[in-house]
Each structure stands twice: as structure tokens, then as C-alpha cells.
Amino acid sequence: MSVATAFERARAEGRAALVGYLPAGFPDVEFSIEAIRCMVDSGCDVIEVGLPYSDPVMDGPTIQAAAQQALEGGTRTTDVLRTVEAVAATGTPTVVMTYWNPVERYGVDRFAADLASAGGAGLITPDLTPDSAAGWTAAADVHDLDKIFLVAPSSTDARIAMTTAACRGFVYATAVMGVTGARASSSDLAGPLVARTRATTDLPVCVGLGVSHGDQAAEVAAFADGVIVGSAFVRTLLDHADDRAAGLSALAGLTADLADGVRRG
Amino acid sequence: MTSTYDADLLGYFGASGGQQWGGRFMPEALVAALDELTEAWRDAMADPSFVAEFEAILVDYAGTPSRLYHAERLSRRVGARILLKREDLNHTGAHKIRNVLGQALLTRRMGKTRVIAETGAGQHGVASATAAAYFGMDCTVYMGAVDTRRQALNVARMHLLGAKVVPVESGSATLKDAINEALRDWVASVDHTAYLFGTAAGPHPFPSMVRDFCRGIGDEARAQCLEQYGVLPDAVAACVGGGSNAIGLFTAFLDDEGVAIHGFEPGGEGVDTPRHAATIHAGASGVLHGARTYVLQDEDGQTIESHSISAGLDYPGVGPQHAHLSAIGRATYTPVTDAEAMEAMALLSRTEGIIPAIESAHALAGALRVAERLGQEKGPEATVLVNLSGRGDKDMGTAIEYFGLGDPDRVTAEPVGEVPGDTTGAGEGSGAGEQL
């Protein structure tokens, strides 16, 4: 299953899609599944399941803390696939976001096969660009998986064209030059980047990095096909570490606010 | 200057066949900067005025060429000629000044005004702060919080040189996490900031560029050996953490088929224990900090924390060109334990009056094994050239703890004197060396 169905539905409704991220195994595997299902029920159109990694160079302190907690809790690659299976069963397209080494270690083809059989839609690869991704591209094509690569404000037009040509599912536009994490105001780099990306592809272009509430989501939804939110969800769970019921309730509230935002944009 | 051992245009070593090492596994946001750096580096290395200015700074400021010194007492002890490339005598006390001066000069040429660096024990941080002071640049050094506490003196040095030191609390709060944090800074600051990478690892072009800036070690040593002894060495030896001093030495000898090349990895408490950093010996192929190389990792590809008594070798990855040289059999990489390195540190101190860095003591310990074998095969003319990459002043805290130095009772009761087995000394096998 590709994420394409989710974007087609959002487009038919005349709105942007809400893409929600949470790392598997944070704070533990079962609760992360419960939390992600809550995000699905409250309005996420696409789910990114994060694979916790020991050296997350693109992540800010919030997601680093969650990944570290997941790893200290013993989360394995197989737990990530189990999480994907549980989330995909809801019918919501589910992709994995992962740094490259865990996939290479698992075996690129084996990972693609197991991800596909878990019902996963594809992979977002923050530290793998298409020019280094021959092995992954071949495996993804064999197993009919989405390949979601990133474009950045610093990307040249030629690299954007090369990247979008290699993508399937959607294109991930990093709106700021910096690591993940909620930011008070959206970046003025996002709009021009989306425009430059759109010039090269018909794929949906989603914007990530920094969105934390409905008004920001509405701002981004005005010019993007999807709004990606990660750190704000993680932060919500971190803030309610002692009371899981309250955490889920806050997560539902945040998701609803963001889902409302993408409908206002 | 190009050789069959060089990386291809995408930074892959071994691209002509077999396993490929290196490359660039990095966020797209940094690719433009890495492309810009690659172009600037290639352009600079082809520009005689850049090369001449780099040479002049190395000579006038860093004190190169470093001497090639015949360690005669040590040589008699092992029965082969031991030559020490005295990088410990360079300004700031190690080979690392070559790398940072090269990268900082390139930074100035690229019109950038701020440099960042990671550091483990603080040596690369001090070198970076030194180069930044020399060129009048802003400097921020990322250092694991654990290391800032262990290496307070180097933190103070960096402060005195005008650098900002940021303790890194994330992950294991050591060198690999300092690299992560420096990369995070760079993603956000790349338009005006250069990342002075501290070793011949990381994404292309760093492994090749750092090698180019360090290769003077081997170029000088090869010429000095020919001039002083009329022969090439039978073997060369260096310690390998990330591997900048080693690749700096090895490069000049790669095409000399008769010269055996030995890298010595930090074996920590033993490669049969979890506490070591012998990446090539015990690691598996993977991707860390932007390069495909040997990585200490668990079965899920999570990086395993490394251990070495020498902070400068305490890294769970290794430069990709070393991975390639090992895979094709041009160089041999062997572990040396903490204990063997500390014994070699004491031995060189006593026999030659040279206190080496514990990093360099790994090279020496391994080289002595090679020398004893070569001496038996070829006689005392057998020559082993060792890169003494740094001086040991920074390691005195570790040495005090390890050897129990500084206790006045100990000094009076057990004066540090004769070396066991030194044929110029009292005789064989007194066993005193075991009590160091």
C-alpha cells in the first residue's frame, strides 16, 4: 500500500494531509502503538514510525531523548516492524523513518521484504540521498515500497530534480536549515523550497521540521500537500511521562488541533 | 599525486572492484556544503600558491619537518632499528596541527569566518582553537561532557585560546556524540561555518582531504629514511583510532611493495572483552558518521560504545581508507591492549627520555613486536619506522593513576631506573617492568 491513497483523499477534500511521527518503543513498544493509534483516531492521515538509532544526527534534543529511552528500554528493529504491522492494520498508510545503518545491518532486501509483509508503505531516509541509495532503490522497487527522500533549502535545483525523480509516495521538504524540533515561527525558507520542488514533480510535497500547533499547520497547509509533525507529539508524551492516560488525552487534543489546522490552510 | 589507492569522485575507496568503503551518507541539507568543500579542496590542492602557503605555515609555525630519530637504546633492546617520526615535537604536541592548519587555511580561502570541531581528549579541540586563533576565526568545540570533566586542562587551553567549548550531554557523552552535535550545529550554520573534522573519517571529502593535509608525515619520513639510512624501512607502524596520523604516514609508502604497513588498533582490556575499540579487528561493515566503514555495532546496527585507555583512539568507527587497505591486504591492523600500550609508554620514557602520548604508545608497542620478528629474520639492520604521533604530557593524569606515580614513598622505595632486558643495562628479565 502506498501513501498515495491518503494524499488523494486529502486532495479530494481540498486540504493538506497531516503526517504524524512517533518513534517505536517510546516510552515502550505497547504504549507507542497505543499512542500512534490515538493519533490515527484523532486525525493523522499518514503515520511515520521512527526507528530509534544511537546516533541521530538530524534530530534535536526532544527526539534524541525519545530514541534514547526507546533503546534503553530494549527496542529492536523487529519491534519497529511489529509496530508498523499494528498501525498499518488501522488502514492508515504507515512508513518507517530511519537512519541508514540499522537497515543495512538488518539486510536491505530483508528489511524491504519484512516491511512490505508488515503492511508498511515505505521508508523515509534522512541520511541516505538517492545518489547513495542504489541498493535501497532496487529493494523498494522489488517490494513495491515508497521511497521518500529529503530536499533542503540548500539543495540545488539539479539535486531537487534528481531527488524527486527518485521519490515515490511523497517528497519530504525540510523547511529549516537545522535539526528536528518545535519552533515558535515557521521558516520563510519553506515556501520557496516547496515551489522549487513542485517545479520538478507531481508528487505530493510535505513540509517538516518545527510545526507544533494548528495555526502553524494551517500556515504550512496553505502551500504544501502535507504537514509533518514529530517533535511536538514526542514532547507531549514526555510532558506526561507519569500519567499515560493524560498523555493520550493531550496527544488526541494536539492531533485534533493540527488536523483542524490542515483543513484551514 | 593520484594513486590507485585513492577514492573515486564520489569518495568511494575500492570502487574498481570488491567492497566499496567511504562515500557520503549524509543529510541532503549538508550535501551542498560537502560539494562546495570538495570543489574547494580539489581546487586548492591544484593551486601552487595554496600548497606553498600551507607548506610555509607548517614550517614557520608548526615546526615541520619533524625529525626522524634513531632510538638506539630501544633498537638494541629489540634487535632491530627503530626510527621514530617525532610528530610529538610539532607545535601543540601532535600531528593534528597539520590537519587543522590545512583545513583552516582552506576555510579562509572559502571566505568562511567560523569553525567548529569535535574533540575527544581535547587534542583536536586544542589544535582547532590554535588554528582559529592563528587565522582570527571564531571557534566552537564540541566535547563530550564526560571528557570535559576528564580533560579539564585541555578545556582550559581552549578557553585561553579564545574558543568556546560546548559540553555534549547526549548519548554516551563522548567523542561520537560530540561529532553528532557538531554535525547538528553545521546543519544550521553551514552558510558561514566550516567543520574542521578531526580525523580521516566522516563523509567525502573528509577522509581524502584530511589525508592530504596529514600526508606530509609519510612524505617527510620516507625522504628522511632514504637520506639518513639509504634504504626504505622494512615496515612502518602507526596507531589507528579514526586514523589520521596513520593514513598520513602510510600514504607515502603504499606503492613501495617491500614496505610492510602496520596499523595498531586500541585493544582496550582485550578484544575478547566488550571493552575495546578495535574496529577493524572486531567490527562489521556499516555506516557511521557519513561513511561506510568498519563499525562497532550490535546486531541491530546500533553503535556500541568503545573503550580505550587512550581517549584519542576511543572511537567506534575508523577511516574508510583503512577499511579498504585492510580489505585488500595492503595494510595489517592488529589490536594492542591498554596494558601493552602503557608498558610501551614507560619503556620509551626510560630508554629514550621521550614520554609518548598513549595513542603513540600503541603504535610503539605493536612496532616492537614487528621489530623483534624482523630482527630475528633480517638482523639488526631491519628497520621499523614508527609514527610518534604525539607527546604524553596530556596523559600524565592517566599515567599517575595507572602506574601509581607521584607518591613520594614509592619514588624513594622503587626508583624508576634500569630497564629489564636492556643489553646496555643490568641484564635480562629482572621483572621490574611488570611493576611499572
XYZ file of C-alpha atoms in Angstrom:
701
model
C 0.000 0.000 0.000
C 1.373 3.385 -0.945
C 0.817 6.607 0.950
C -0.679 7.921 -2.321
C -4.221 6.987 -1.248
C -4.038 9.273 1.788
C -2.904 12.250 -0.297
C -5.564 11.577 -2.925
C -8.247 11.621 -0.263
C -6.930 14.836 1.301
C -6.704 16.431 -2.122
C -10.300 15.386 -2.876
C -11.315 17.130 0.342
C -9.407 20.219 -0.731
C -6.930 20.133 2.148
C -3.429 19.127 3.115
C -2.659 15.795 4.788
C -1.433 15.514 8.370
C 1.623 13.294 8.714
C 2.434 12.292 12.300
C 5.710 10.858 13.627
C 6.429 8.883 16.771
C 9.402 6.621 17.481
C 8.642 2.946 18.045
C 9.341 1.791 21.572
C 8.830 5.190 23.163
C 8.160 5.046 26.016
C 7.734 1.300 25.416
C 6.576 -0.753 22.435
C 2.997 -1.398 23.520
C 2.320 2.158 24.608
C 3.865 3.603 21.446
C 1.415 1.503 19.436
C -1.448 2.756 21.585
C -0.248 6.358 21.204
C 0.072 6.098 17.426
C -3.418 4.570 17.153
C -4.664 7.523 19.165
C -3.017 9.857 16.607
C -4.732 7.905 13.822
C -8.128 8.116 15.530
C -7.677 11.855 16.114
C -6.895 12.782 12.540
C -3.449 11.791 11.244
C -3.636 10.771 7.590
C -0.185 9.175 7.364
C 1.999 7.757 10.153
C 5.790 7.787 10.309
C 7.134 5.184 12.728
C 10.623 6.199 13.834
C 13.323 3.553 14.190
C 15.307 4.592 17.280
C 19.023 4.934 16.495
C 22.079 5.529 18.668
C 23.456 8.402 16.545
C 20.577 10.546 15.263
C 22.461 13.471 13.714
C 19.397 15.153 12.219
C 17.365 15.161 15.424
C 17.108 17.779 18.116
C 17.004 17.110 21.870
C 13.329 16.036 22.017
C 13.513 13.160 19.537
C 17.015 12.240 20.739
C 15.619 11.786 24.235
C 12.766 9.618 22.969
C 15.098 7.457 20.861
C 17.475 7.005 23.752
C 14.617 6.000 26.044
C 13.359 3.507 23.448
C 16.820 1.975 23.050
C 17.401 1.807 26.781
C 14.064 0.002 27.003
C 15.440 -2.626 24.625
C 13.569 -1.703 21.431
C 14.751 -3.820 18.497
C 14.343 -3.489 14.748
C 11.806 -6.315 14.881
C 9.783 -4.264 17.393
C 9.666 -1.439 14.852
C 8.269 -3.814 12.242
C 5.736 -5.132 14.773
C 4.676 -1.540 15.459
C 4.262 -0.906 11.739
C 2.093 -4.001 11.461
C -0.151 -2.889 14.326
C -0.538 0.636 12.957
C -0.984 -0.360 9.310
C -3.806 -2.650 10.422
C -5.841 0.508 11.071
C -5.792 1.153 7.336
C -3.738 4.321 7.697
C -0.662 4.329 5.443
C 2.418 3.776 7.595
C 6.030 4.468 6.676
C 9.239 3.961 8.637
C 11.641 6.840 9.181
C 15.147 5.561 9.837
C 18.807 6.369 9.681
C 20.547 4.077 7.290
C 22.822 1.782 9.301
C 20.082 -0.257 11.040
C 18.597 -1.098 7.620
C 21.962 -2.053 6.179
C 22.656 -4.199 9.229
C 19.259 -5.925 9.036
C 19.841 -6.577 5.346
C 18.418 -4.136 2.819
C 16.370 -6.675 0.883
C 15.252 -8.493 4.010
C 14.157 -5.202 5.573
C 12.177 -4.272 2.465
C 10.526 -7.700 2.372
C 9.623 -7.653 6.073
C 8.405 -4.057 5.926
C 6.166 -4.899 2.986
C 4.779 -8.009 4.662
C 4.068 -5.966 7.820
C 1.896 -3.747 5.645
C 4.321 -0.822 5.666
C 4.087 1.632 2.792
C 7.735 2.641 2.533
C 10.746 4.336 4.055
C 11.929 7.866 4.792
C 15.730 8.004 4.828
C 17.133 11.198 6.399
C 20.796 10.293 5.904
C 20.510 8.460 2.594
C 20.288 10.505 -0.593
C 19.279 8.900 -3.914
C 22.849 9.095 -5.262
C 23.943 6.706 -2.459
C 20.791 4.581 -2.492
C 21.158 2.086 -5.344
C 20.633 -0.931 -3.081
C 17.580 0.512 -1.333
C 16.024 1.715 -4.572
C 16.249 -1.763 -6.087
C 14.830 -3.454 -2.983
C 11.992 -0.929 -2.690
C 11.019 -1.480 -6.298
C 11.001 -5.250 -5.897
C 8.741 -4.988 -2.840
C 6.564 -2.153 -4.148
C 7.519 0.314 -1.393
C 7.529 4.124 -1.313
C 10.942 5.795 -1.360
C 10.798 9.136 0.416
C 13.925 11.218 0.164
C 14.501 14.703 1.563
C 15.088 18.046 -0.112
C 16.511 21.028 1.787
C 16.712 24.796 1.340
C 20.404 24.307 0.468
C 19.642 21.794 -2.307
C 20.457 22.978 -5.816
C 17.703 22.810 -8.438
C 19.578 19.961 -10.096
C 19.673 17.967 -6.862
C 15.995 18.625 -6.222
C 15.186 17.266 -9.674
C 17.417 14.230 -9.116
C 15.804 13.613 -5.709
C 12.170 13.941 -6.739
C 12.793 11.689 -9.735
C 13.907 9.007 -7.273
C 10.991 9.501 -4.858
C 7.748 7.569 -4.721
C 4.876 8.405 -2.341
C 5.792 11.960 -1.419
C 8.741 14.338 -1.209
C 9.915 15.405 2.250
C 10.879 19.097 2.287
C 12.903 20.135 5.343
C 11.717 23.672 5.929
C 14.595 24.950 8.009
C 18.337 24.510 7.980
C 18.621 22.707 11.282
C 17.650 19.673 13.319
C 14.155 18.499 14.239
C 12.294 20.310 16.999
C 9.338 22.591 17.580
C 9.916 26.202 16.614
C 7.956 29.325 17.519
C 7.592 30.527 13.959
C 7.647 28.771 10.635
C 10.577 29.240 8.337
C 10.456 31.620 5.399
C 12.589 29.074 3.557
C 9.724 26.588 3.271
C 7.588 28.316 0.652
C 10.344 28.845 -1.900
C 11.604 25.286 -1.347
C 8.142 23.825 -1.974
C 7.806 25.932 -5.119
C 11.199 24.774 -6.422
C 10.266 21.164 -5.608
C 6.868 21.353 -7.287
C 8.550 22.594 -10.449
C 10.138 19.153 -10.797
C 7.396 16.709 -9.794
C 3.690 15.926 -9.458
C 4.277 14.016 -6.231
C 2.831 15.469 -3.016
C 5.314 17.751 -1.246
C 5.207 17.597 2.562
C 6.890 20.074 4.864
C 8.542 19.047 8.098
C 10.579 20.447 10.958
C 9.165 22.831 13.514
C 5.367 22.639 13.353
C 3.799 22.312 16.811
C 0.220 23.649 16.706
C -2.809 24.120 14.497
C -2.113 27.690 13.410
C 1.365 26.742 12.159
C -0.136 23.725 10.437
C -2.656 25.972 8.687
C 0.153 28.284 7.571
C 2.117 25.383 6.052
C -1.001 23.719 4.628
C -1.584 26.849 2.550
C 1.359 25.961 0.299
C 2.185 22.271 0.961
C 0.390 18.971 0.306
C 1.188 17.644 3.717
C 2.265 18.897 7.135
C 4.717 16.691 9.034
C 4.724 16.861 12.833
C 7.103 14.916 15.048
C 8.769 16.630 17.969
C 5.520 18.179 19.205
C 3.948 14.715 19.582
C 7.051 13.393 21.330
C 7.151 16.434 23.601
C 3.515 15.840 24.584
C 4.306 12.316 25.752
C 7.494 13.445 27.509
C 5.479 16.096 29.365
C 3.054 13.463 30.631
C 5.559 10.736 31.419
C 3.943 9.973 34.776
C 0.332 9.785 33.586
C -0.240 7.841 30.395
C -3.977 8.456 30.271
C -3.345 12.191 30.437
C -0.645 11.778 27.783
C -3.053 10.090 25.388
C -5.675 12.717 26.056
C -3.180 15.511 25.339
C -1.981 13.683 22.237
C -5.555 13.430 20.956
C -6.071 17.114 21.621
C -2.893 18.123 19.796
C -3.711 15.866 16.838
C -7.216 17.329 16.583
C -5.811 20.868 16.677
C -3.314 20.032 13.909
C -5.974 18.182 11.879
C -8.130 21.265 12.148
C -5.159 23.360 11.050
C -4.551 21.411 7.833
C -8.246 21.949 6.998
C -7.944 25.710 7.456
C -4.846 26.122 5.317
C 49.848 12.596 -6.804
C 46.893 10.370 -7.673
C 47.210 6.696 -6.916
C 45.225 3.532 -7.374
C 44.562 3.692 -3.649
C 42.653 6.969 -3.987
C 38.910 7.296 -3.713
C 36.798 7.866 -6.810
C 34.982 11.141 -7.432
C 32.144 10.132 -5.091
C 34.571 9.314 -2.299
C 34.495 5.527 -2.562
C 37.682 3.612 -1.881
C 37.872 0.295 -3.697
C 35.472 1.418 -6.386
C 37.283 -0.611 -9.008
C 36.095 -3.875 -7.508
C 35.102 -5.677 -4.324
C 33.658 -3.976 -1.288
C 33.401 -0.183 -1.502
C 34.260 1.960 1.501
C 33.612 5.604 2.311
C 31.143 7.552 0.213
C 28.756 10.068 1.662
C 25.795 9.018 3.811
C 24.637 12.417 4.938
C 21.504 14.536 5.217
C 20.639 16.317 1.976
C 20.896 19.627 3.849
C 24.688 19.146 4.091
C 25.314 17.853 0.583
C 25.684 21.301 -0.969
C 28.276 22.231 1.655
C 30.156 18.962 1.163
C 30.114 19.513 -2.600
C 31.405 23.052 -2.114
C 34.125 21.785 0.205
C 35.109 19.035 -2.229
C 35.473 21.515 -5.047
C 37.403 23.995 -2.906
C 39.763 21.271 -1.657
C 40.476 19.914 -5.147
C 40.959 23.425 -6.452
C 43.288 24.345 -3.597
C 45.431 21.221 -3.875
C 45.927 22.012 -7.568
C 46.866 25.619 -6.797
C 50.636 26.021 -6.226
C 50.092 29.182 -4.182
C 47.837 27.355 -1.707
C 50.232 24.446 -1.411
C 53.163 26.814 -0.912
C 51.357 28.825 1.762
C 50.368 25.639 3.593
C 53.981 24.450 3.474
C 55.255 27.785 4.750
C 52.841 27.809 7.698
C 53.776 24.233 8.572
C 57.469 25.109 8.578
C 57.351 28.531 10.256
C 54.535 27.959 12.711
C 54.087 24.227 13.289
C 57.792 23.363 13.181
C 57.836 20.760 10.417
C 59.511 18.738 9.058
C 59.556 16.763 12.278
C 62.765 14.825 12.949
C 63.280 11.176 12.138
C 65.094 9.908 15.214
C 67.003 6.655 15.639
C 66.050 5.274 19.046
C 69.331 3.464 19.660
C 68.786 2.024 23.124
C 65.370 0.779 22.135
C 66.817 -0.628 18.921
C 69.484 -2.596 20.773
C 66.811 -3.930 23.066
C 64.679 -5.388 20.287
C 67.448 -6.275 17.857
C 66.242 -4.100 15.006
C 66.499 -0.444 14.043
C 63.620 1.626 15.442
C 63.104 5.018 13.840
C 60.707 7.459 15.451
C 58.928 10.111 13.397
C 58.829 12.846 16.001
C 55.416 14.386 15.410
C 55.318 14.909 19.176
C 57.704 17.838 18.653
C 55.266 19.759 16.451
C 53.534 22.869 17.787
C 50.680 21.759 20.095
C 52.426 18.425 20.507
C 50.923 16.186 17.872
C 50.420 15.560 14.164
C 46.959 17.089 14.404
C 48.231 20.620 13.843
C 48.892 19.675 10.195
C 45.247 18.792 9.618
C 43.742 21.845 11.301
C 46.107 24.310 9.642
C 45.247 22.817 6.268
C 41.516 22.915 6.897
C 41.601 26.402 8.427
C 43.610 27.742 5.504
C 41.002 26.234 3.198
C 38.252 27.794 5.324
C 39.792 31.217 4.847
C 40.081 30.601 1.119
C 36.357 29.727 1.050
C 35.503 33.003 2.788
C 34.027 31.427 5.916
C 34.611 33.053 9.286
C 33.655 30.456 11.879
C 34.966 26.975 12.544
C 33.539 24.150 14.621
C 35.211 20.955 15.708
C 34.598 17.861 17.786
C 37.117 16.558 20.233
C 37.581 13.509 22.425
C 40.503 14.054 24.779
C 40.760 17.631 23.629
C 43.812 17.416 21.354
C 41.927 18.145 18.149
C 39.947 20.790 20.020
C 43.143 22.481 21.181
C 44.610 22.233 17.690
C 41.432 23.706 16.171
C 41.377 26.521 18.737
C 45.034 27.170 17.918
C 44.389 27.358 14.179
C 41.364 29.580 14.758
C 43.468 31.930 16.866
C 46.196 31.933 14.216
C 43.733 32.804 11.450
C 41.486 35.041 13.575
C 38.347 32.930 13.307
C 35.508 32.178 15.729
C 35.804 28.666 17.096
C 33.325 26.394 18.858
C 34.433 22.974 20.046
C 32.008 20.176 20.917
C 33.286 17.833 23.589
C 31.533 15.022 25.423
C 30.562 16.084 28.927
C 32.359 13.041 30.310
C 35.511 14.163 28.505
C 35.286 17.813 29.617
C 35.468 16.554 33.175
C 38.308 14.111 32.450
C 40.296 16.644 30.436
C 39.795 19.915 32.306
C 43.291 21.103 31.394
C 42.574 20.918 27.672
C 39.265 22.714 28.206
C 41.227 25.479 29.892
C 43.695 25.565 26.988
C 40.864 26.011 24.513
C 39.376 28.770 26.634
C 42.720 30.540 26.806
C 42.997 30.300 23.015
C 39.616 32.019 22.732
C 37.423 29.081 21.758
C 34.002 28.249 23.090
C 33.705 24.718 24.471
C 30.264 23.105 24.475
C 29.879 20.042 26.721
C 27.732 17.411 24.981
C 25.375 15.542 27.297
C 23.529 13.463 24.676
C 24.046 9.760 24.011
C 27.124 8.414 25.734
C 28.531 11.971 26.132
C 31.826 11.033 24.450
C 33.545 11.572 21.107
C 30.918 10.047 18.814
C 28.237 12.200 20.442
C 30.454 15.273 20.089
C 30.608 14.518 16.344
C 26.802 14.196 16.249
C 26.437 17.555 17.975
C 28.959 19.260 15.688
C 27.027 17.911 12.672
C 23.812 19.312 14.181
C 25.468 22.712 14.561
C 26.765 22.507 10.988
C 23.333 21.768 9.503
C 22.140 25.070 10.955
C 25.269 27.168 10.322
C 26.684 25.791 7.111
C 26.486 29.060 5.149
C 29.240 30.713 7.214
C 30.809 27.846 9.157
C 33.395 25.193 8.303
C 33.546 21.907 10.167
C 37.177 21.070 10.939
C 36.819 17.299 11.113
C 39.420 15.788 13.414
C 40.263 12.568 11.666
C 40.361 10.856 8.291
C 36.798 9.566 8.681
C 33.346 11.007 8.009
C 31.692 11.774 4.686
C 33.572 12.508 1.472
C 35.729 14.602 1.103
C 36.966 14.444 4.729
C 38.813 11.090 4.560
C 40.739 12.154 1.457
C 41.166 15.798 2.448
C 42.448 15.025 5.957
C 44.849 12.503 4.405
C 46.157 15.165 2.043
C 46.817 17.548 4.929
C 48.498 14.833 7.036
C 50.454 13.052 4.329
C 53.494 15.239 4.974
C 54.253 12.850 7.850
C 54.974 9.996 5.484
C 56.402 12.075 2.663
C 58.956 13.557 5.071
C 59.678 10.254 6.798
C 60.259 8.393 3.540
C 62.706 11.023 2.282
C 64.441 11.248 5.674
C 64.832 7.482 5.887
C 66.353 7.302 2.407
C 68.650 10.245 3.109
C 69.770 9.131 6.568
C 69.988 5.356 6.014
C 69.971 4.896 2.257
C 67.104 2.414 2.431
C 63.390 2.322 2.835
C 62.112 0.863 6.101
C 61.047 -2.779 6.151
C 57.901 -1.783 7.974
C 56.036 1.340 9.070
C 53.714 1.489 12.060
C 51.085 3.837 13.442
C 48.172 3.764 15.832
C 44.678 3.835 14.357
C 41.661 5.367 16.027
C 39.957 7.327 13.288
C 43.311 7.012 11.568
C 44.572 10.455 10.532
C 48.164 10.016 11.702
C 48.246 6.515 10.253
C 46.972 7.467 6.820
C 49.315 10.475 6.946
C 52.226 8.083 7.402
C 51.048 5.212 5.197
C 50.213 7.176 2.051
C 53.837 7.752 1.053
C 54.588 4.017 1.315
C 51.537 2.484 -0.372
C 53.340 1.981 -3.668
C 56.505 0.636 -2.014
C 55.671 -3.045 -2.168
C 58.609 -4.018 0.018
C 57.398 -1.891 2.921
C 55.005 -3.684 5.262
C 52.306 -1.393 6.662
C 51.022 -1.950 10.184
C 48.162 -0.192 11.941
C 47.629 -0.829 15.627
C 44.146 -0.558 16.994
C 43.135 0.072 20.604
C 42.537 -3.358 22.092
C 41.394 -1.886 25.408
C 41.023 -4.559 28.058
C 41.225 -7.213 25.332
C 39.324 -7.908 22.130
C 37.694 -10.907 23.806
C 36.047 -8.468 26.253
C 33.401 -5.842 25.368
C 35.789 -3.050 26.413
C 37.911 -2.199 23.384
C 37.883 -0.026 20.261
C 39.454 -2.427 17.757
C 37.079 -1.502 14.977
C 38.680 -3.297 12.039
C 39.561 -6.381 14.071
C 36.165 -6.794 15.733
C 33.699 -4.541 13.926
C 31.448 -5.163 10.957
C 30.825 -3.199 7.795
C 28.317 -0.422 8.365
C 27.662 3.292 8.073
C 28.719 5.727 10.804
C 29.102 9.489 10.593
C 28.594 9.528 6.871
C 30.938 6.792 5.673
C 30.723 3.068 5.022
C 33.442 1.528 7.110
C 34.009 -0.921 9.942
C 31.783 -0.049 12.893
C 31.466 -1.484 16.376
C 27.755 -2.223 16.347
C 25.222 -4.614 17.766
C 23.108 -6.956 15.658
C 20.567 -4.178 15.052
C 23.184 -1.737 13.774
C 23.202 0.389 16.916
C 26.656 1.788 17.631
C 28.401 0.104 20.558
C 30.295 2.317 22.967
C 34.009 1.801 22.557
C 36.701 1.778 25.202
C 40.379 2.636 25.177
C 42.702 3.974 27.857
C 43.672 6.443 25.161
C 40.851 8.936 24.591
C 42.264 9.796 21.160
C 41.704 6.229 19.946
C 38.346 5.740 21.654
C 36.075 5.773 18.603
C 33.698 3.034 17.383
C 34.407 3.705 13.685
C 37.554 4.036 11.568
C 38.562 5.976 8.482
C 37.234 4.249 5.348
C 40.592 4.154 3.584
C 41.905 1.983 6.407
C 38.913 -0.325 5.931
C 39.872 -0.555 2.274
C 43.604 -1.089 2.905
C 42.714 -3.854 5.348
C 40.216 -5.493 2.996
C 42.690 -5.636 0.122
C 45.523 -6.761 2.388
C 47.846 -3.788 1.738
C 47.941 -2.955 5.441
C 47.610 -5.135 8.523
C 45.619 -3.978 11.527
C 46.245 -5.603 14.885
C 44.979 -4.776 18.375
C 47.238 -3.555 21.178
C 45.802 -3.627 24.690
C 45.745 -0.820 27.240
C 48.336 -2.715 29.288
C 50.703 -3.231 26.331
C 50.434 0.439 25.423
C 51.133 1.599 28.962
C 54.145 -0.711 29.163
C 55.476 0.788 25.928
C 54.853 4.295 27.273
C 57.024 3.546 30.294
C 59.630 1.771 28.189
C 60.153 4.677 25.802
C 60.219 7.117 28.688
C 63.026 5.187 30.366
C 65.082 4.102 27.389
C 64.942 7.263 25.323
C 63.738 10.020 27.653
C 60.666 10.532 25.464
C 57.218 10.420 27.063
C 54.849 9.466 24.249
C 51.117 10.025 24.049
C 49.261 6.844 24.963
C 47.936 6.810 21.385
C 51.500 6.700 20.055
C 52.450 4.129 22.693
C 50.015 1.743 20.967
C 51.986 2.178 17.748
C 55.237 1.644 19.600
C 54.042 -1.489 21.386
C 52.894 -3.015 18.124
C 56.042 -1.907 16.301
C 58.243 -3.603 18.895
C 56.518 -6.922 18.180
C 57.119 -6.436 14.466
C 60.713 -5.326 15.057
C 61.596 -8.337 17.195
C 60.348 -10.642 14.464
C 62.067 -8.711 11.689
C 65.265 -8.526 13.713
C 65.326 -12.293 14.012
C 64.664 -12.697 10.295
C 66.935 -9.994 8.907
C 69.278 -8.963 11.686
C 69.817 -5.587 13.352
C 69.671 -3.646 10.074
C 65.959 -4.442 9.842
C 64.216 -1.094 10.097
C 60.837 -0.234 11.566
C 59.616 3.344 11.255
C 57.108 4.323 13.926
C 54.952 7.420 13.914
C 55.317 9.013 17.330
C 52.176 10.990 16.689
C 52.009 12.943 19.936
C 53.634 13.713 23.258
C 52.415 12.366 26.553
C 52.043 15.497 28.683
C 48.265 15.339 28.309
C 48.284 11.755 29.554
C 50.047 12.284 32.848
C 46.751 12.051 34.766
C 46.173 8.601 33.308
C 49.798 7.620 33.894
C 49.702 8.750 37.525
C 46.642 6.628 38.121
C 47.847 3.616 36.119
C 51.390 3.436 37.482
C 50.721 4.935 40.897
C 53.211 7.733 40.206
C 53.808 10.749 42.325
C 53.638 9.048 45.698
C 56.857 10.167 47.442
C 57.140 6.844 49.308
C 57.028 4.916 46.045
C 59.664 7.073 44.389
C 62.127 6.625 47.220
C 61.386 2.942 47.656
C 61.380 1.962 43.964
C 63.400 4.360 41.881
C 62.493 4.089 38.222
C 65.806 3.095 36.760
C 67.065 0.154 34.757
C 65.019 -1.331 32.002
C 64.669 -5.087 32.062
C 66.309 -6.797 29.157
C 68.280 -3.725 28.078
C 71.597 -5.121 26.963
C 73.269 -1.893 27.983
C 71.832 -2.270 31.461
C 71.953 -4.698 34.301
C 70.759 -7.788 32.473
C 67.804 -9.784 31.289
C 64.493 -10.423 32.891
C 64.700 -8.682 36.237
C 60.947 -8.389 36.008
C 60.910 -4.803 37.229
C 58.957 -3.829 34.139
C 55.980 -5.706 35.453
C 55.770 -3.352 38.400
C 55.563 -0.139 36.394
